[in-house]
GROMACS .gro file of C-alpha atoms in nm:
model
  248
    1MET     CA    1  12.096 -18.185  -2.534
    2ASP     CA    2  11.727 -18.240  -2.455
    3LEU     CA    3  11.520 -18.194  -2.136
    4PRO     CA    4  11.505 -18.375  -1.885
    5ARG     CA    5  11.180 -18.665  -1.913
    6ILE     CA    6  11.019 -18.502  -1.640
    7PHE     CA    7  10.964 -18.180  -1.818
    8THR     CA    8  10.845 -18.409  -2.107
    9ILE     CA    9  10.623 -18.540  -1.875
   10ARG     CA   10  10.427 -18.313  -1.674
   11GLU     CA   11  10.409 -18.071  -1.979
   12SER     CA   12  10.277 -18.341  -2.259
   13SER     CA   13   9.885 -18.123  -2.295
   14HIS     CA   14  10.040 -17.843  -2.285
   15PRO     CA   15  10.014 -17.642  -2.625
   16ILE     CA   16  10.198 -17.310  -2.468
   17HIS     CA   17  10.466 -17.401  -2.137
   18ASN     CA   18  10.409 -17.113  -1.975
   19PRO     CA   19  10.115 -16.979  -1.751
   20PHE     CA   20  10.016 -16.780  -2.023
   21THR     CA   21   9.636 -16.965  -2.240
   22ALA     CA   22   9.564 -16.916  -2.537
   23GLY     CA   23   9.338 -16.591  -2.477
   24LYS     CA   24   9.624 -16.425  -2.351
   25LEU     CA   25   9.861 -16.539  -2.642
   26ALA     CA   26   9.630 -16.295  -2.899
   27ALA     CA   27   9.553 -16.023  -2.712
   28LEU     CA   28   9.934 -16.009  -2.738
   29GLY     CA   29   9.987 -16.104  -3.081
   30GLU     CA   30   9.635 -15.800  -3.126
   31ALA     CA   31   9.859 -15.584  -2.890
   32LEU     CA   32  10.187 -15.527  -3.107
   33HIS     CA   33  10.032 -15.487  -3.419
   34LEU     CA   34  10.206 -15.693  -3.588
   35GLU     CA   35  10.268 -15.671  -3.987
   36PRO     CA   36  10.225 -15.895  -4.304
   37GLY     CA   37  10.608 -16.085  -4.324
   38THR     CA   38  10.743 -15.991  -3.980
   39ARG     CA   39  11.058 -16.188  -3.979
   40MET     CA   40  11.128 -16.348  -3.623
   41LEU     CA   41  11.320 -16.501  -3.358
   42ASP     CA   42  11.174 -16.739  -3.108
   43LEU     CA   43  11.438 -16.911  -2.854
   44ALA     CA   44  11.302 -17.197  -2.645
   45SER     CA   45  11.071 -17.166  -2.845
   46GLY     CA   46  10.884 -17.513  -2.687
   47SER     CA   47  10.547 -17.642  -2.935
   48GLY     CA   48  10.568 -17.296  -3.093
   49GLU     CA   49  10.244 -17.272  -3.047
   50MET     CA   50  10.267 -16.904  -3.078
   51LEU     CA   51  10.517 -16.875  -3.402
   52CYS     CA   52  10.274 -17.074  -3.573
   53ARG     CA   53   9.948 -16.860  -3.460
   54TRP     CA   54  10.117 -16.563  -3.549
   55ALA     CA   55  10.192 -16.668  -3.872
   56ARG     CA   56   9.882 -16.795  -3.934
   57ASP     CA   57   9.711 -16.511  -3.811
   58TYR     CA   58   9.969 -16.211  -3.915
   59LEU     CA   59  10.143 -16.337  -4.139
   60VAL     CA   60  10.456 -16.357  -3.994
   61THR     CA   61  10.762 -16.591  -4.082
   62GLY     CA   62  11.023 -16.692  -3.856
   63THR     CA   63  11.206 -16.968  -3.713
   64GLY     CA   64  11.250 -17.155  -3.367
   65VAL     CA   65  11.413 -17.234  -3.158
   66ASP     CA   66  11.468 -17.556  -2.834
   67ILE     CA   67  11.617 -17.809  -2.631
   68SER     CA   68  11.375 -18.038  -2.632
   69SER     CA   69  11.363 -18.282  -2.883
   70VAL     CA   70  10.976 -18.360  -2.843
   71PHE     CA   71  10.900 -18.016  -2.794
   72THR     CA   72  11.062 -17.892  -3.151
   73GLU     CA   73  10.839 -18.244  -3.326
   74GLN     CA   74  10.552 -18.170  -3.159
   75ALA     CA   75  10.623 -17.756  -3.260
   76ARG     CA   76  10.687 -17.940  -3.657
   77ARG     CA   77  10.356 -18.053  -3.698
   78ARG     CA   78  10.171 -17.726  -3.514
   79ALA     CA   79  10.351 -17.597  -3.817
   80VAL     CA   80  10.133 -17.884  -4.104
   81GLU     CA   81   9.830 -17.851  -3.887
   82LEU     CA   82   9.774 -17.477  -3.904
   83GLY     CA   83   9.916 -17.493  -4.275
   84VAL     CA   84  10.187 -17.299  -4.222
   85ALA     CA   85  10.494 -17.522  -4.187
   86ASP     CA   86  10.628 -17.346  -4.578
   87ARG     CA   87  10.673 -17.000  -4.358
   88VAL     CA   88  10.811 -17.131  -3.998
   89SER     CA   89  11.073 -17.394  -3.927
   90PHE     CA   90  11.168 -17.493  -3.588
   91VAL     CA   91  11.509 -17.590  -3.488
   92HIS     CA   92  11.649 -17.900  -3.258
   93SER     CA   93  11.875 -17.690  -3.062
   94ASP     CA   94  12.026 -17.509  -2.737
   95ALA     CA   95  11.893 -17.180  -2.772
   96ALA     CA   96  12.165 -17.047  -2.549
   97GLY     CA   97  12.388 -16.832  -2.688
   98PHE     CA   98  12.162 -16.894  -3.039
   99VAL     CA   99  12.177 -16.582  -3.333
  100ALA     CA  100  11.964 -16.558  -3.603
  101ALA     CA  101  12.184 -16.550  -3.958
  102LYS     CA  102  11.999 -16.215  -4.009
  103PRO     CA  103  11.868 -16.002  -3.824
  104VAL     CA  104  11.519 -16.043  -3.684
  105ASP     CA  105  11.197 -15.789  -3.712
  106LEU     CA  106  11.063 -15.930  -3.366
  107ALA     CA  107  11.340 -16.149  -3.112
  108ALA     CA  108  11.126 -16.395  -2.820
  109CYS     CA  109  11.204 -16.551  -2.577
  110LEU     CA  110  10.976 -16.591  -2.306
  111GLY     CA  111  10.978 -16.750  -1.972
  112ALA     CA  112  11.344 -16.907  -2.048
  113THR     CA  113  11.539 -16.652  -1.928
  114TRP     CA  114  11.754 -16.909  -1.838
  115ILE     CA  115  11.905 -16.886  -2.177
  116GLY     CA  116  12.092 -16.635  -2.079
  117GLY     CA  117  12.164 -16.625  -1.737
  118GLY     CA  118  11.900 -16.419  -1.648
  119VAL     CA  119  11.685 -16.183  -1.774
  120ALA     CA  120  12.043 -15.918  -1.886
  121GLY     CA  121  12.215 -16.200  -1.987
  122THR     CA  122  11.933 -16.258  -2.234
  123VAL     CA  123  11.827 -15.952  -2.358
  124GLU     CA  124  12.173 -15.942  -2.474
  125LEU     CA  125  12.162 -16.204  -2.618
  126LEU     CA  126  11.831 -16.122  -2.847
  127SER     CA  127  12.029 -15.801  -2.936
  128LYS     CA  128  12.260 -15.992  -3.131
  129SER     CA  129  11.980 -16.117  -3.396
  130LEU     CA  130  11.719 -15.780  -3.373
  131GLY     CA  131  11.758 -15.511  -3.625
  132PRO     CA  132  11.641 -15.199  -3.624
  133GLY     CA  133  11.361 -15.026  -3.475
  134GLY     CA  134  11.298 -15.414  -3.403
  135LEU     CA  135  11.038 -15.563  -3.048
  136MET     CA  136  11.177 -15.795  -2.808
  137LEU     CA  137  10.958 -15.959  -2.652
  138ILE     CA  138  11.069 -16.123  -2.258
  139GLY     CA  139  10.837 -16.337  -2.101
  140GLU     CA  140  10.953 -16.337  -1.743
  141PRO     CA  141  10.800 -16.459  -1.340
  142TYR     CA  142  10.782 -16.124  -1.082
  143TRP     CA  143  10.651 -16.071  -0.737
  144ARG     CA  144  10.363 -16.021  -0.745
  145GLN     CA  145  10.368 -15.908  -0.406
  146GLU     CA  146  10.701 -15.934  -0.154
  147VAL     CA  147  10.838 -16.242  -0.039
  148PRO     CA  148  10.909 -16.251   0.366
  149ASP     CA  149  11.197 -16.460   0.306
  150ASP     CA  150  11.394 -16.732   0.119
  151ASP     CA  151  11.205 -16.944   0.254
  152VAL     CA  152  10.804 -16.891   0.061
  153ALA     CA  153  11.075 -16.831  -0.219
  154LYS     CA  154  11.231 -17.156  -0.237
  155ALA     CA  155  10.911 -17.318  -0.147
  156CYS     CA  156  10.775 -17.074  -0.501
  157GLY     CA  157  11.038 -17.214  -0.750
  158ALA     CA  158  11.291 -17.023  -0.666
  159ARG     CA  159  11.635 -17.005  -0.503
  160GLY     CA  160  11.556 -16.770  -0.276
  161LYS     CA  161  11.386 -16.372  -0.277
  162ASP     CA  162  11.689 -16.235  -0.470
  163ASP     CA  163  11.553 -16.439  -0.756
  164PHE     CA  164  11.292 -16.222  -0.847
  165LEU     CA  165  11.162 -15.857  -0.860
  166VAL     CA  166  10.823 -15.749  -0.789
  167LEU     CA  167  10.699 -15.539  -1.076
  168PRO     CA  168  10.743 -15.197  -1.112
  169GLU     CA  169  11.132 -15.315  -1.019
  170LEU     CA  170  11.121 -15.503  -1.341
  171ILE     CA  171  10.981 -15.225  -1.529
  172GLU     CA  172  11.316 -15.020  -1.375
  173ARG     CA  173  11.536 -15.309  -1.466
  174PHE     CA  174  11.431 -15.354  -1.855
  175GLY     CA  175  11.484 -14.911  -1.845
  176ASP     CA  176  11.847 -14.968  -1.728
  177LEU     CA  177  11.884 -15.226  -1.967
  178GLY     CA  178  11.843 -14.954  -2.258
  179PHE     CA  179  11.512 -15.027  -2.348
  180ASP     CA  180  11.132 -14.864  -2.341
  181VAL     CA  181  10.851 -15.137  -2.180
  182VAL     CA  182  10.583 -15.028  -2.477
  183GLU     CA  183  10.344 -15.317  -2.433
  184MET     CA  184  10.355 -15.573  -2.165
  185VAL     CA  185  10.013 -15.879  -2.038
  186LEU     CA  186   9.996 -16.066  -1.730
  187ALA     CA  187   9.928 -16.411  -1.669
  188ASP     CA  188   9.618 -16.409  -1.428
  189GLN     CA  189   9.590 -16.627  -1.130
  190ASP     CA  190   9.308 -16.872  -1.345
  191SER     CA  191   9.659 -16.876  -1.618
  192TRP     CA  192   9.900 -17.004  -1.374
  193ASP     CA  193   9.588 -17.227  -1.220
  194ARG     CA  194   9.572 -17.385  -1.616
  195TYR     CA  195   9.884 -17.411  -1.648
  196GLN     CA  196   9.975 -17.549  -1.320
  197ALA     CA  197   9.723 -17.783  -1.251
  198ALA     CA  198   9.714 -17.905  -1.655
  199GLN     CA  199  10.066 -18.116  -1.549
  200TRP     CA  200   9.892 -18.284  -1.224
  201PHE     CA  201   9.624 -18.440  -1.457
  202ASN     CA  202   9.905 -18.520  -1.761
  203LEU     CA  203  10.102 -18.701  -1.474
  204ARG     CA  204   9.858 -18.809  -1.316
  205ARG     CA  205   9.724 -18.983  -1.639
  206TRP     CA  206  10.118 -19.062  -1.723
  207LEU     CA  207  10.167 -19.252  -1.337
  208ASP     CA  208   9.867 -19.505  -1.389
  209ASP     CA  209   9.981 -19.602  -1.752
  210ASN     CA  210  10.314 -19.645  -1.623
  211PRO     CA  211  10.382 -19.763  -1.249
  212ASP     CA  212  10.629 -19.978  -1.271
  213ASP     CA  213  10.839 -19.729  -1.479
  214GLU     CA  214  11.167 -19.607  -1.338
  215LEU     CA  215  11.044 -19.247  -1.273
  216ALA     CA  216  10.719 -19.364  -1.152
  217ALA     CA  217  10.831 -19.273  -0.686
  218GLU     CA  218  10.935 -18.963  -0.824
  219VAL     CA  219  10.582 -18.842  -0.984
  220ARG     CA  220  10.380 -18.992  -0.773
  221ALA     CA  221  10.626 -18.757  -0.452
  222GLU     CA  222  10.542 -18.477  -0.713
  223LEU     CA  223  10.132 -18.575  -0.706
  224ASP     CA  224  10.188 -18.563  -0.357
  225THR     CA  225  10.282 -18.210  -0.325
  226GLU     CA  226  10.296 -17.919  -0.574
  227PRO     CA  227   9.922 -17.910  -0.513
  228THR     CA  228   9.951 -17.786  -0.216
  229ARG     CA  229  10.249 -17.634  -0.248
  230TYR     CA  230  10.119 -17.435  -0.544
  231THR     CA  231   9.832 -17.292  -0.407
  232ARG     CA  232  10.015 -17.245  -0.009
  233TYR     CA  233  10.279 -17.068  -0.162
  234GLN     CA  234  10.329 -16.990  -0.578
  235ARG     CA  235   9.953 -16.864  -0.681
  236GLU     CA  236   9.986 -16.557  -0.415
  237HIS     CA  237  10.384 -16.488  -0.485
  238LEU     CA  238  10.437 -16.511  -0.805
  239GLY     CA  239  10.289 -16.360  -1.156
  240TRP     CA  240  10.471 -16.390  -1.451
  241GLY     CA  241  10.426 -16.149  -1.772
  242VAL     CA  242  10.533 -16.066  -2.152
  243PHE     CA  243  10.646 -15.785  -2.214
  244ALA     CA  244  10.777 -15.579  -2.509
  245LEU     CA  245  11.102 -15.389  -2.508
  246MET     CA  246  11.238 -15.123  -2.771
  247ARG     CA  247  11.546 -15.034  -2.762
  248ARG     CA  248  11.609 -14.636  -2.664
   0.00000   0.00000   0.00000
């Protein structure tokens, strides 16, 4: 049970494994008006930056769950670095199906709604851990503009154009699921650039250091194609945001 090596190589320098900068993460924390002692569950928590920063800045407590052993260890080290290891913990486990032992005030899944088979299933999963009046955070891609066909959608990393909705339709979808959207912080193209372009640097540095590794050919092929694919298709068409929800 772990992420493929290529993923951890690609994002080895990333404190945040989504197209979200530290500034965007700070803006989200401020927008939520988090109270000291807020209990949080973060599914697919990655390297733990959100939970650790908010434990430091807003005195939240909580648990992060992630399938990557590499990222889970990074999260534990980050908790020590920020002096919050007594307030947060990180579990190496598959977040799909994970339910908190006690209801939490804030349940989150940013950029990994595949753990519930999509938005609806992830909302349902997080609902099982969320206490009355609690906040839910969903981080999810959306189309910045209608994509013309499935080929363009696939070039953006989707399986097809129906994988994602345009922003107004995504907002409506949350309503259909019985939740009000009470806040949102959206990535911009600079956020995407910092997320994607940093991957190319990570890949190149790794390739220089590991030319004979069994993954070297795969990494070389990705470096040959990804910058063009991203700038030609994904940068213009794909958005991403974090949406704060409350049950109606």
